[in-house]
Coordinates of C-alpha atoms in Angstrom, one line a residue:
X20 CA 64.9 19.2 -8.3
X21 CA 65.1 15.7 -7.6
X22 CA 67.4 14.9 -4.5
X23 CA 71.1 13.2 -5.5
X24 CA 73.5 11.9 -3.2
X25 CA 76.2 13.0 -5.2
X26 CA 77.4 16.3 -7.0
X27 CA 80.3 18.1 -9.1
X28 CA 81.5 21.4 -8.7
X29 CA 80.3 22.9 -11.9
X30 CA 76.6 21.2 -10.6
X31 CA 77.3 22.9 -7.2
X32 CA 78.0 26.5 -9.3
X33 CA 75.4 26.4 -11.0
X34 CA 72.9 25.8 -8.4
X35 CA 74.3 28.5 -6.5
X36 CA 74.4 31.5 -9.2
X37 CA 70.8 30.3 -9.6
X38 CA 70.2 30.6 -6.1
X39 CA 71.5 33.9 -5.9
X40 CA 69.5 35.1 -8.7
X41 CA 72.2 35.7 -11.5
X42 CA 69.7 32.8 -13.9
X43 CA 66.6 35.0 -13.3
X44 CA 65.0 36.6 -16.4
X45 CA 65.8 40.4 -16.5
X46 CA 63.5 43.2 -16.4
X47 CA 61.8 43.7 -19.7
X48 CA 61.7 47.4 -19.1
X49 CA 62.6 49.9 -15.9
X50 CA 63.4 48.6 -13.2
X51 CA 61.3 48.7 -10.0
X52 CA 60.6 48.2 -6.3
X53 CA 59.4 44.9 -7.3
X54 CA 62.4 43.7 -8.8
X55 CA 64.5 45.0 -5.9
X56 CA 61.8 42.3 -3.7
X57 CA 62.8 39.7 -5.9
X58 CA 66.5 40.0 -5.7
X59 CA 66.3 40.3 -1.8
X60 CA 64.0 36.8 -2.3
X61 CA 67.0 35.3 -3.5
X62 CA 69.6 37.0 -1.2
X63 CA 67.9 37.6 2.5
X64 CA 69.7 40.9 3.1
X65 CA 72.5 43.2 1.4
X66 CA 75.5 43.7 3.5
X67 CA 76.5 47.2 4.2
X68 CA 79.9 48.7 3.5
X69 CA 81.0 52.5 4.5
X70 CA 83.9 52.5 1.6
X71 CA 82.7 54.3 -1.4
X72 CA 85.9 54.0 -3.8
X73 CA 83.4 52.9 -6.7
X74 CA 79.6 52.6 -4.7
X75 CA 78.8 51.8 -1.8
X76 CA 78.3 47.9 -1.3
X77 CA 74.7 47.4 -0.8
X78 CA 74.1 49.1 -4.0
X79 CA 75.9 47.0 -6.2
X80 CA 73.5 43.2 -5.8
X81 CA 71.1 45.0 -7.5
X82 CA 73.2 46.0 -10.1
X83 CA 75.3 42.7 -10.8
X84 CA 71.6 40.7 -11.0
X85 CA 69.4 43.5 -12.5
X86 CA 71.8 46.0 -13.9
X87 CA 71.6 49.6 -14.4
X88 CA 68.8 50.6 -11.6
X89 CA 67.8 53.9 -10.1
X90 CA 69.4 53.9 -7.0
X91 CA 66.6 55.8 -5.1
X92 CA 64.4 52.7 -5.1
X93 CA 66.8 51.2 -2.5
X94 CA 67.2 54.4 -0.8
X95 CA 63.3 54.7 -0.6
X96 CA 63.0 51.5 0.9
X97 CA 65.2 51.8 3.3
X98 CA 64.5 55.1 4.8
X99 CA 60.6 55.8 3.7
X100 CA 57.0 54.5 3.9
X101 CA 56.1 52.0 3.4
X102 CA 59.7 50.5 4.9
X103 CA 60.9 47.6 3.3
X104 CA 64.1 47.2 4.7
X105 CA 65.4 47.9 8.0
X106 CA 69.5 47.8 9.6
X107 CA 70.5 44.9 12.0
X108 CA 73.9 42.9 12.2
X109 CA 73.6 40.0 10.3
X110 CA 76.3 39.1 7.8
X111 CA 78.0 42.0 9.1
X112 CA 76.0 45.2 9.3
X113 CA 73.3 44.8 6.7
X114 CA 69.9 45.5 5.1
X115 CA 67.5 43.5 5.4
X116 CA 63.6 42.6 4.7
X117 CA 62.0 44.0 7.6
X118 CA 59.8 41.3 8.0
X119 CA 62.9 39.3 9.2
X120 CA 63.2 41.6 12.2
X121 CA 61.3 39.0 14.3
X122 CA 64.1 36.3 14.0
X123 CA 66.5 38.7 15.0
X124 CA 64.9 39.4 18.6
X125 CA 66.4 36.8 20.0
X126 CA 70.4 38.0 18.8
X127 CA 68.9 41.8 20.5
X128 CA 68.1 40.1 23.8
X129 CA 71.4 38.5 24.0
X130 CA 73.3 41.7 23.0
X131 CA 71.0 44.0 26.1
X132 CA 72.7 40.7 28.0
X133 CA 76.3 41.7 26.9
X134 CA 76.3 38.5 24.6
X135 CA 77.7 38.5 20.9
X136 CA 78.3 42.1 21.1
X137 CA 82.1 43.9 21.4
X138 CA 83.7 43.2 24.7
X139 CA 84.3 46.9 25.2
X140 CA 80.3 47.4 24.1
X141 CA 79.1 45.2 26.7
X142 CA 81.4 46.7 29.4
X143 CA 79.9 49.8 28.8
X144 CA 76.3 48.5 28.9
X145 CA 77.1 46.9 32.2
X146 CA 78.8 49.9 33.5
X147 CA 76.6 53.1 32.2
X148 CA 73.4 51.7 31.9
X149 CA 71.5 55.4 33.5
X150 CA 73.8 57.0 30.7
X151 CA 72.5 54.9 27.9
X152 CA 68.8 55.4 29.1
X153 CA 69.6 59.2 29.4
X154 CA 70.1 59.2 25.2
X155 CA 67.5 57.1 24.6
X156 CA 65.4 59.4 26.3
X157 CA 67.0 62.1 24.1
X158 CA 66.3 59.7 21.2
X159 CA 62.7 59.2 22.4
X160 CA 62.1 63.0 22.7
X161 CA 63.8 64.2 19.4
X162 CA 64.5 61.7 17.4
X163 CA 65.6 61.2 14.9
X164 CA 69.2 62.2 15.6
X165 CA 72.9 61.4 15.1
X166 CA 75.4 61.2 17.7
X167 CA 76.5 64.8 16.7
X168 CA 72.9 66.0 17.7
X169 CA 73.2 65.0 20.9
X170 CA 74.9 67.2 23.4
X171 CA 78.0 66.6 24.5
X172 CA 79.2 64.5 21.8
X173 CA 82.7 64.8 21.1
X174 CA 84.8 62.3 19.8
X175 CA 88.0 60.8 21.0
X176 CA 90.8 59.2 20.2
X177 CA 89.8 56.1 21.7
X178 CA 88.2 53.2 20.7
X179 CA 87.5 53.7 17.0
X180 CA 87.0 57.4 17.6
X181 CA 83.8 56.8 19.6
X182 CA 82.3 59.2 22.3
X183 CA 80.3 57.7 25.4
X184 CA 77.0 59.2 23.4
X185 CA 77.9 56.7 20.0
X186 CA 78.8 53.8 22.4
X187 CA 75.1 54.4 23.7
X188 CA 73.8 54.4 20.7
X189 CA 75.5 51.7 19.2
X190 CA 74.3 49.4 22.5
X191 CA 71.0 50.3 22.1
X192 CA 71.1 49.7 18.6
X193 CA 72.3 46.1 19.2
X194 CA 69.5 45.8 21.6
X195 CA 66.7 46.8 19.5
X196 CA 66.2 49.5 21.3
X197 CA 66.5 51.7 18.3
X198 CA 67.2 51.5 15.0
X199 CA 68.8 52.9 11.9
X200 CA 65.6 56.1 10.7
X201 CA 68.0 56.8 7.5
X202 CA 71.3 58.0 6.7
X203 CA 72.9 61.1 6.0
X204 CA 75.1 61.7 2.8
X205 CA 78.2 61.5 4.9
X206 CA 76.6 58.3 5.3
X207 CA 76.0 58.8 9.4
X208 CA 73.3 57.1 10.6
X209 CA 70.1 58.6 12.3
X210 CA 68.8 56.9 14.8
X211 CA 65.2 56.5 15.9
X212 CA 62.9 54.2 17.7
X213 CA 61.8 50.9 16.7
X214 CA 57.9 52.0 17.0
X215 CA 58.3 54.9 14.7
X216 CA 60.7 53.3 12.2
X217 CA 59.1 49.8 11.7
X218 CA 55.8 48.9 10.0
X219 CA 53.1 47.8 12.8
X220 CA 52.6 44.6 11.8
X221 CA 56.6 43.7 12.1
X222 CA 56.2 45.2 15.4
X223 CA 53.4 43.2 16.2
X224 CA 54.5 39.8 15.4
X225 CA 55.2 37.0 17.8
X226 CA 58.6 36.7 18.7
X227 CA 59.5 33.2 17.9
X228 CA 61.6 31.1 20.2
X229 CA 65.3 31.3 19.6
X230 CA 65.2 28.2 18.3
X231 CA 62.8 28.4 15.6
X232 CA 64.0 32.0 14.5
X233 CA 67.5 30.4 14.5
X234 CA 66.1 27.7 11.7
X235 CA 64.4 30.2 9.9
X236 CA 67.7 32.0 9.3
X237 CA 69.6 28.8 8.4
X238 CA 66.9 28.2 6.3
X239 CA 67.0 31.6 4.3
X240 CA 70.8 31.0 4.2
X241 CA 70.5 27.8 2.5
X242 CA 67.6 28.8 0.2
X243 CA 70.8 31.5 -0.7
X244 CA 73.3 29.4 -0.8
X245 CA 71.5 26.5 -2.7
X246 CA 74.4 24.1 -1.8
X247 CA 76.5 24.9 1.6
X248 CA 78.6 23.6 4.2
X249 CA 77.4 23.6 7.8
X250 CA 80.0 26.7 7.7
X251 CA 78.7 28.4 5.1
X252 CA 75.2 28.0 6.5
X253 CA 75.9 29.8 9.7
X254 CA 78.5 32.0 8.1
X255 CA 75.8 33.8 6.4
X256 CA 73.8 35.0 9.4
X257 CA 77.2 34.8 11.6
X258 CA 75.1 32.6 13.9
X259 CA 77.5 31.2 16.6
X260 CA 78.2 27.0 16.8
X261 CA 76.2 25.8 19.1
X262 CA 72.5 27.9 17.8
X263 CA 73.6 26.5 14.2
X264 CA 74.7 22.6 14.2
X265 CA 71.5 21.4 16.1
X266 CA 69.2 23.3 13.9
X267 CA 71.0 22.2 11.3
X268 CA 70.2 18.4 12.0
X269 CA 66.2 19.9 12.6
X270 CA 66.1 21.1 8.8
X271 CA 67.9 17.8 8.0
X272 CA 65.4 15.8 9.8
X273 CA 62.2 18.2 8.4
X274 CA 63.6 17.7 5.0
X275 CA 64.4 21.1 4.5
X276 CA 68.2 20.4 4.0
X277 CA 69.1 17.5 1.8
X278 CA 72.9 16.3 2.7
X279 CA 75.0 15.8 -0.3
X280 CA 78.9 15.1 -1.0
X281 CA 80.3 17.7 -3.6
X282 CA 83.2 15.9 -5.5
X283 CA 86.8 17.4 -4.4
X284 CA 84.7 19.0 -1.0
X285 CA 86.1 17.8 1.9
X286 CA 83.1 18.3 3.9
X287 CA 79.0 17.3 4.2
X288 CA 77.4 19.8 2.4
X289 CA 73.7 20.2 2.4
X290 CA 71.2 21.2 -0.3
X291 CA 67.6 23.3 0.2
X292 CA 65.1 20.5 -1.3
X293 CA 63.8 24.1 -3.5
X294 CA 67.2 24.3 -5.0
X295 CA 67.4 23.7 -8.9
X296 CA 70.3 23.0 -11.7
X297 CA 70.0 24.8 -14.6
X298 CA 71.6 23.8 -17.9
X299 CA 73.6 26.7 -18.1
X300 CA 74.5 29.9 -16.6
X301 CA 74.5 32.8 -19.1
X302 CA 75.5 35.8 -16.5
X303 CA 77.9 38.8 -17.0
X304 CA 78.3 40.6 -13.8
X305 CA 80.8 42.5 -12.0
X306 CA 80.5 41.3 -8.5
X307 CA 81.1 44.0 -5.4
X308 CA 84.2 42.4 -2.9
X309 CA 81.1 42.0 -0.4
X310 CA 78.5 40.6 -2.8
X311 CA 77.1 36.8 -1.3
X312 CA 78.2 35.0 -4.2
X313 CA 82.0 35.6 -3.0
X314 CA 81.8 37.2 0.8
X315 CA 83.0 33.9 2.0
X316 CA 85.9 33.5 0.5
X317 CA 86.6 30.2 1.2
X318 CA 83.5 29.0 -0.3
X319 CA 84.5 31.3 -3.5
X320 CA 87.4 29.1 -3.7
X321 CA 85.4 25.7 -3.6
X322 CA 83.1 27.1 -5.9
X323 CA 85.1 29.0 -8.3
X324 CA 88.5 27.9 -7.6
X325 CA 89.0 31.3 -7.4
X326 CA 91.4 32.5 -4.5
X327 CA 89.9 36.4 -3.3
X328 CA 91.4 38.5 -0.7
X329 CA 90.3 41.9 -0.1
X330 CA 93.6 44.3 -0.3
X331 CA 92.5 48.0 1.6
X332 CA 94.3 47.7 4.4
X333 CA 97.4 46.0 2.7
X334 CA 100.0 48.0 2.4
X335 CA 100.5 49.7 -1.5
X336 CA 103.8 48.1 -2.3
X337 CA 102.0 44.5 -0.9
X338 CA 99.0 44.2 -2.9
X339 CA 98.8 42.0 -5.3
X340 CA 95.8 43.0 -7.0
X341 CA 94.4 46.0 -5.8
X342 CA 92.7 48.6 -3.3
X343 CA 88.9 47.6 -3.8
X344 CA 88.9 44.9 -6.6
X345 CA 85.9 43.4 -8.1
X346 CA 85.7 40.2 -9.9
X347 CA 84.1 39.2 -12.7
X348 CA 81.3 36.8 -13.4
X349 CA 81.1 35.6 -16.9
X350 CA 78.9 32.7 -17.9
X351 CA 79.3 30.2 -14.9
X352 CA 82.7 31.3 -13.7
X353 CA 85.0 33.9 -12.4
X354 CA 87.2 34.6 -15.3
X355 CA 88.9 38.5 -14.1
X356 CA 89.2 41.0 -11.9
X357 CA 89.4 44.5 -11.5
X358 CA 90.6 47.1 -9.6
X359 CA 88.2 50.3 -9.8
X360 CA 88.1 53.9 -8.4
X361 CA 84.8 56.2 -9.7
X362 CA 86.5 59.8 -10.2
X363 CA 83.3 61.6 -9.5
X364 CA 85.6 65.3 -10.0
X365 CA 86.7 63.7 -13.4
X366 CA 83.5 61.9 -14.4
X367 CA 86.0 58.9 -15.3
X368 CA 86.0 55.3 -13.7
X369 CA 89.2 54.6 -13.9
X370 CA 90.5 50.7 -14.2
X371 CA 93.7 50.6 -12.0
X372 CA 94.7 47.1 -12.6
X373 CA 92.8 44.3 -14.5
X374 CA 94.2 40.9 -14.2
X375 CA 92.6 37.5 -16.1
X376 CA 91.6 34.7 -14.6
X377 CA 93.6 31.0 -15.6
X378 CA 90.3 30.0 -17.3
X379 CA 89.2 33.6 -19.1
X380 CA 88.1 32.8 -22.7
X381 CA 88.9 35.0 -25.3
X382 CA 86.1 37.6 -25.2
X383 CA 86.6 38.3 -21.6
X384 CA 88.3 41.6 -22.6
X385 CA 85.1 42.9 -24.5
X386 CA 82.6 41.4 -22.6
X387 CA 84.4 42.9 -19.3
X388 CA 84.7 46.3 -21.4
X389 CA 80.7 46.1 -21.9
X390 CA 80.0 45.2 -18.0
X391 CA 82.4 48.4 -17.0
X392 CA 80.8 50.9 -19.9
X393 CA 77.5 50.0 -18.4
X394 CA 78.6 50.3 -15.0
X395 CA 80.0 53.7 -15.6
X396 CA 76.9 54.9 -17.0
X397 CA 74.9 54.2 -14.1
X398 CA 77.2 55.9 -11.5
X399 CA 76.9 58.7 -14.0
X400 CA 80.5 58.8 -14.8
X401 CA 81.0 60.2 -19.1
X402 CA 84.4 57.9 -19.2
X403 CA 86.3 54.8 -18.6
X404 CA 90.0 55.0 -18.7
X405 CA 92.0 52.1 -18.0
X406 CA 95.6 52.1 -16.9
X407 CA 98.0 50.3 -18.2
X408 CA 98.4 47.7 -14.7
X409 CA 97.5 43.7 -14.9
X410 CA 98.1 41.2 -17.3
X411 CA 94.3 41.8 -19.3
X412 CA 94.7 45.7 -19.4
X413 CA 96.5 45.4 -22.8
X414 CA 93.3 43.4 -24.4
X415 CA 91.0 45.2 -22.4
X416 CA 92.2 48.8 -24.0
X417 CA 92.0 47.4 -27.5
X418 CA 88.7 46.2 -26.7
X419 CA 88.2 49.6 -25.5
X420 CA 89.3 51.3 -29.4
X421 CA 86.4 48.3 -30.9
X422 CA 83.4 49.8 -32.5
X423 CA 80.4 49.5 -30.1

């Protein structure tokens, strides 16, 4: 795409649902491994999320940009040979290609430093350090394990709950020290060495300076992004200030990043010179609240003008919208939302509120109904029932009685 000085919103939206992968063709047939490489292509890691109201969040990319997948292939590549994926923070705690483990060395170092890590967290590395090398000899010698394994783990009511032997983990974890093996069904992590966890040749790779790892990040965020604000760009990899501005003007200067203005934006923006406008966006997706189209909600709003706020710890009689609320992508824009709960002892997922968008056409009721049918079939749930909360839950239950 040829480089322009100037662009509109709806020009900005498109390159980024193209970006994030929502113009790419869909699979022809099943849905495999391959697939799963491409979407992470596009997004450069899935964050993870412990609520499971509907699915848990790192599930649901795959399913907004391929839909309907067998969940195991994430599972498998994030817990098997050959490992794909590997846990780090990131945008939040997240999955990630584990060839990018290498430009996260540098954020490890800084954390076994008691930098960018939880105050508390890097007390406790200052102050217990032969406690923390005691469980990661325990880790080294039996691993893998979860903090219950370990003796003497017993939580408290402290600090969220944890016990000096999940504090030592969770340093070492920062540190690279070790790293996530797999998870449990409870969803607890098992923790294991790096060495016996990540494919050699990750292991084996140069570490690159901080400074080039840090524009190798900005530049997978903006390659996700498409168009971005300095913000955005170091929102995605929550890099702090002063590692992101300077390699911003590096990727400026390399011609990586093309600066643009975005009409109505009130700040530079900057474009990845691989970026590309399509025509049109024909996408139907419901989007998970921590999905990268719409995880920076301020950005949602430029691109959208959609205003998202995530409502779980709100109290009940203050929400406006919902506990765990999804929106809905249809064609280029946001045009609903929806609050959802999977009833896995009823086999029902159940709408509890849906609520249209200003701009929602007049099939957004069927066309949401069709997104949420398919949804429910792949969390293996026989029903939808929708409840009788939001101003499209009327349309949406007569779209419901409609003839398939």
């Amino acid at each position: 795409m040829a480089a322009r000085e100037k662009l509109t919103q709806k020009q900005v939206r498109r390159i980024a649902l193209a970006a994030q992968g929502f113009t790419d063709r869909p699979p022809g047939g099943a849905v495999e491994r391959r697939h799963m490489a491409r979407v992470l292509g596009r997004t450069g890691l899935f964050q993870i999320d412990s609520v499971n109201v509907v699915t848990r969040a790192h599930y649901m990319p795959l399913f907004s940009r391929l839909g309907p997948y067998p969940t195991g292939i994430l599972e498998r590549a994030s817990s098997r040979r050959p490992r794909a994926l590997f846990e780090y923070w990131a945008h939040e705690a997240s999955l990630l290609p584990v060839e990018t483990q290498p430009l996260l060395r540098w954020r490890m170092a800084r954390a076994e430093e008691g930098q960018g890590i939880y105050g508390q967290l890097a007390q406790f590395g200052r102050e217990r350090r032969d406690f923390i090398d005691q469980v990661l000899a325990e880790v080294s010698a039996r691993g893998p394990l979860t903090a219950s394994d370990i003796d003497g783990h017993t939580g408290t009511s402290g600090w969220w709950g944890w016990s000096e032997v999940k504090h030592a983990l969770e340093w070492l974890f920062w540190a690279g020290r070790i790293t996530t093996h797999s998870r449990k069904p409870s969803f607890e992590r098992l923790y294991d060495l790096p060495e016996r966890v990540l494919p050699a040749a990750v292991l084996a790779t140069p570490t690159p300076a901080p400074e080039d790892a840090q524009r190798a990040l900005i530049e997978i965020a903006a390659r996700a992004l498409g168009v971005a604000t300095a913000s955005d760009l170091r929102d995605y990899f929550r890099l702090p200030p002063a590692d992101t501005y300077p390699r911003i003007e590096d990727l400026v200067e390399a011609g990586t990043l093309i600066p643009v203005d975005v009409k109505g934006w009130t700040r530079q923006a900057y474009m990845h010179r691989e970026a590309r406008l399509p025509r049109k966006v024909r996408a139907r997706a419901l989007l998970a609240p921590f999905d990268p189209l719409v995880w920076e909600r301020s950005r949602a709003e430029r691109l959208f003008d959609f205003r998202y706020r995530i409502e779980i710890y709100t109290p009940a009689e203050k929400r406006v919208y919902g506990y765990y609320v999804f929106p809905f992508l249809l064609g280029e824009e946001i045009v609903a939302r929806v609050d959802l709960k999977a009833d896995r002892q009823q086999g029902v997922l159940r709408v509890q509120a849906a609520h249209g968008e200003p701009n929602a056409p007049p099939e957004t009721a069927r066309e949401l109904w069709q997104a949420l049918e398919e949804m429910a079939s792949w969390l293996e749930l026989g029903e939808v029932e929708i409840c009788q909360a939001g101003d499209l839950a009327p349309a949406l239950a007569d779209a419901q009685k409609q003839p398939a």
